[in-house]
Amino acid sequence: MVGRGIHLFSFAILAFSASKNEFDNGSEQTRCSLGGTVPLTATGLKTGQWQLSTPYGYTCSEGSITVTGLDLSERFTSNDSGCAGPFAIRPLAERLTLLGGGL
């Protein structure tokens, strides 16, 4: 099962994804992600020739790992992660653009 979507709003871009995988060895994984970007011009900030935005995201996943052999206990794993930071684009010439970002 997989679900995905990207929505473009006047103030931001929002993306989401969800999936559930079952593997041949009996292991399972469930994952969901939510993220997007907010252009700072949508907040009324004057940026000149710079296109500034704040990308962000969050992902969670969990699953069970099938254990074979002498260890008969079922193992479970999960993970949560997130990110946010600045991103900038500025045209320098007709065929040259500067990209930057980080945190």
PDB file of C-alpha atoms in Angstrom:
ATOM      1  CA  MET A   1       0.000   0.000   0.000  1.00  0.00           C
ATOM      2  CA  VAL A   2       1.356   3.425  -0.966  1.00  0.00           C
ATOM      3  CA  GLY A   3      -0.253   6.856  -0.671  1.00  0.00           C
ATOM      4  CA  ARG A   4       1.333  10.058  -1.958  1.00  0.00           C
ATOM      5  CA  GLY A   5       0.345  13.624  -2.566  1.00  0.00           C
ATOM      6  CA  ILE A   6       1.740  17.062  -3.247  1.00  0.00           C
ATOM      7  CA  HIS A   7      -0.412  20.137  -2.781  1.00  0.00           C
ATOM      8  CA  LEU A   8       0.495  23.624  -3.987  1.00  0.00           C
ATOM      9  CA  PHE A   9      -1.022  26.387  -1.885  1.00  0.00           C
ATOM     10  CA  SER A  10      -0.555  30.151  -2.284  1.00  0.00           C
ATOM     11  CA  PHE A  11       1.540  30.169   0.920  1.00  0.00           C
ATOM     12  CA  ALA A  12       3.425  26.839   0.756  1.00  0.00           C
ATOM     13  CA  ILE A  13       4.014  23.481  -0.912  1.00  0.00           C
ATOM     14  CA  LEU A  14       2.954  20.470   1.176  1.00  0.00           C
ATOM     15  CA  ALA A  15       3.952  16.871   0.406  1.00  0.00           C
ATOM     16  CA  PHE A  16       3.029  13.627   2.141  1.00  0.00           C
ATOM     17  CA  SER A  17       3.672   9.942   1.652  1.00  0.00           C
ATOM     18  CA  ALA A  18       2.619   6.778   3.478  1.00  0.00           C
ATOM     19  CA  SER A  19       3.419   3.152   2.761  1.00  0.00           C
ATOM     20  CA  LYS A  20       3.345  -0.335   4.232  1.00  0.00           C
ATOM     21  CA  ASN A  21       5.701  -3.019   2.945  1.00  0.00           C
ATOM     22  CA  GLU A  22       5.715  -6.746   3.597  1.00  0.00           C
ATOM     23  CA  PHE A  23       8.919  -8.579   2.716  1.00  0.00           C
ATOM     24  CA  ASP A  24       9.483 -12.185   1.650  1.00  0.00           C
ATOM     25  CA  ASN A  25      11.093 -13.103   4.991  1.00  0.00           C
ATOM     26  CA  GLY A  26       7.978 -11.998   6.935  1.00  0.00           C
ATOM     27  CA  SER A  27       9.332  -8.620   8.034  1.00  0.00           C
ATOM     28  CA  GLU A  28       7.057  -5.570   7.795  1.00  0.00           C
ATOM     29  CA  GLN A  29       7.656  -1.820   7.532  1.00  0.00           C
ATOM     30  CA  THR A  30       5.207   1.090   7.896  1.00  0.00           C
ATOM     31  CA  ARG A  31       6.394   4.585   6.960  1.00  0.00           C
ATOM     32  CA  CYS A  32       4.875   8.070   6.810  1.00  0.00           C
ATOM     33  CA  SER A  33       6.417  11.376   5.751  1.00  0.00           C
ATOM     34  CA  LEU A  34       5.218  14.964   5.782  1.00  0.00           C
ATOM     35  CA  GLY A  35       7.176  17.889   4.412  1.00  0.00           C
ATOM     36  CA  GLY A  36       7.171  20.964   2.279  1.00  0.00           C
ATOM     37  CA  THR A  37       8.548  24.430   1.828  1.00  0.00           C
ATOM     38  CA  VAL A  38       7.375  27.941   2.658  1.00  0.00           C
ATOM     39  CA  PRO A  39       8.651  30.756   0.398  1.00  0.00           C
ATOM     40  CA  LEU A  40       9.507  33.761   2.568  1.00  0.00           C
ATOM     41  CA  THR A  41       7.864  36.088   0.039  1.00  0.00           C
ATOM     42  CA  ALA A  42       4.545  34.492   1.097  1.00  0.00           C
ATOM     43  CA  THR A  43       5.054  36.138   4.499  1.00  0.00           C
ATOM     44  CA  GLY A  44       5.484  39.569   2.878  1.00  0.00           C
ATOM     45  CA  LEU A  45       9.285  39.645   3.120  1.00  0.00           C
ATOM     46  CA  LYS A  46      10.974  41.592   0.291  1.00  0.00           C
ATOM     47  CA  THR A  47      13.874  39.469  -0.994  1.00  0.00           C
ATOM     48  CA  GLY A  48      14.913  41.285  -4.173  1.00  0.00           C
ATOM     49  CA  GLN A  49      16.342  38.855  -6.730  1.00  0.00           C
ATOM     50  CA  TRP A  50      16.783  36.155  -4.091  1.00  0.00           C
ATOM     51  CA  GLN A  51      14.146  33.427  -3.815  1.00  0.00           C
ATOM     52  CA  LEU A  52      14.301  32.363  -0.159  1.00  0.00           C
ATOM     53  CA  SER A  53      12.372  29.490   1.385  1.00  0.00           C
ATOM     54  CA  THR A  54      12.299  27.297   4.463  1.00  0.00           C
ATOM     55  CA  PRO A  55      12.037  23.582   3.649  1.00  0.00           C
ATOM     56  CA  TYR A  56      10.927  21.231   6.436  1.00  0.00           C
ATOM     57  CA  GLY A  57      10.093  17.572   6.869  1.00  0.00           C
ATOM     58  CA  TYR A  58       9.245  14.784   9.303  1.00  0.00           C
ATOM     59  CA  THR A  59       9.413  11.016   8.791  1.00  0.00           C
ATOM     60  CA  CYS A  60       8.397   8.173  11.058  1.00  0.00           C
ATOM     61  CA  SER A  61       8.810   4.482  10.398  1.00  0.00           C
ATOM     62  CA  GLU A  62       8.275   1.310  12.345  1.00  0.00           C
ATOM     63  CA  GLY A  63       8.501  -2.326  11.567  1.00  0.00           C
ATOM     64  CA  SER A  64       8.985  -5.836  12.777  1.00  0.00           C
ATOM     65  CA  ILE A  65      11.911  -8.023  11.851  1.00  0.00           C
ATOM     66  CA  THR A  66      11.357 -11.758  11.582  1.00  0.00           C
ATOM     67  CA  VAL A  67      14.040 -13.614  13.507  1.00  0.00           C
ATOM     68  CA  THR A  68      15.034 -17.132  12.480  1.00  0.00           C
ATOM     69  CA  GLY A  69      17.327 -19.620  14.133  1.00  0.00           C
ATOM     70  CA  LEU A  70      17.757 -20.049  17.878  1.00  0.00           C
ATOM     71  CA  ASP A  71      16.482 -16.566  18.844  1.00  0.00           C
ATOM     72  CA  LEU A  72      12.695 -16.957  18.745  1.00  0.00           C
ATOM     73  CA  SER A  73      11.747 -13.475  19.962  1.00  0.00           C
ATOM     74  CA  GLU A  74      10.172 -11.007  17.554  1.00  0.00           C
ATOM     75  CA  ARG A  75      12.216  -7.842  17.073  1.00  0.00           C
ATOM     76  CA  PHE A  76      10.654  -4.402  16.610  1.00  0.00           C
ATOM     77  CA  THR A  77      12.316  -1.283  15.215  1.00  0.00           C
ATOM     78  CA  SER A  78      11.178   2.340  14.885  1.00  0.00           C
ATOM     79  CA  ASN A  79      12.637   5.656  13.779  1.00  0.00           C
ATOM     80  CA  ASP A  80      11.589   9.322  13.832  1.00  0.00           C
ATOM     81  CA  SER A  81      13.471  12.115  12.084  1.00  0.00           C
ATOM     82  CA  GLY A  82      12.927  15.702  11.068  1.00  0.00           C
ATOM     83  CA  CYS A  83      14.638  18.531   9.258  1.00  0.00           C
ATOM     84  CA  ALA A  84      14.280  22.263   8.685  1.00  0.00           C
ATOM     85  CA  GLY A  85      16.572  24.878   7.249  1.00  0.00           C
ATOM     86  CA  PRO A  86      17.082  27.788   4.884  1.00  0.00           C
ATOM     87  CA  PHE A  87      17.272  27.493   1.091  1.00  0.00           C
ATOM     88  CA  ALA A  88      18.095  30.219  -1.436  1.00  0.00           C
ATOM     89  CA  ILE A  89      18.032  30.566  -5.227  1.00  0.00           C
ATOM     90  CA  ARG A  90      19.365  33.580  -7.147  1.00  0.00           C
ATOM     91  CA  PRO A  91      19.679  33.940 -10.912  1.00  0.00           C
ATOM     92  CA  LEU A  92      23.141  35.269 -11.841  1.00  0.00           C
ATOM     93  CA  ALA A  93      22.742  35.204 -15.625  1.00  0.00           C
ATOM     94  CA  GLU A  94      20.310  33.787 -18.182  1.00  0.00           C
ATOM     95  CA  ARG A  95      21.851  30.305 -17.915  1.00  0.00           C
ATOM     96  CA  LEU A  96      23.488  30.474 -14.481  1.00  0.00           C
ATOM     97  CA  THR A  97      21.740  30.210 -11.101  1.00  0.00           C
ATOM     98  CA  LEU A  98      23.192  30.113  -7.600  1.00  0.00           C
ATOM     99  CA  LEU A  99      21.677  27.564  -5.176  1.00  0.00           C
ATOM    100  CA  GLY A 100      22.452  27.437  -1.486  1.00  0.00           C
ATOM    101  CA  GLY A 101      21.181  26.081   1.768  1.00  0.00           C
ATOM    102  CA  GLY A 102      22.151  24.344   4.921  1.00  0.00           C
ATOM    103  CA  LEU A 103      22.083  24.002   8.644  1.00  0.00           C
TER     104      LEU A 103
END
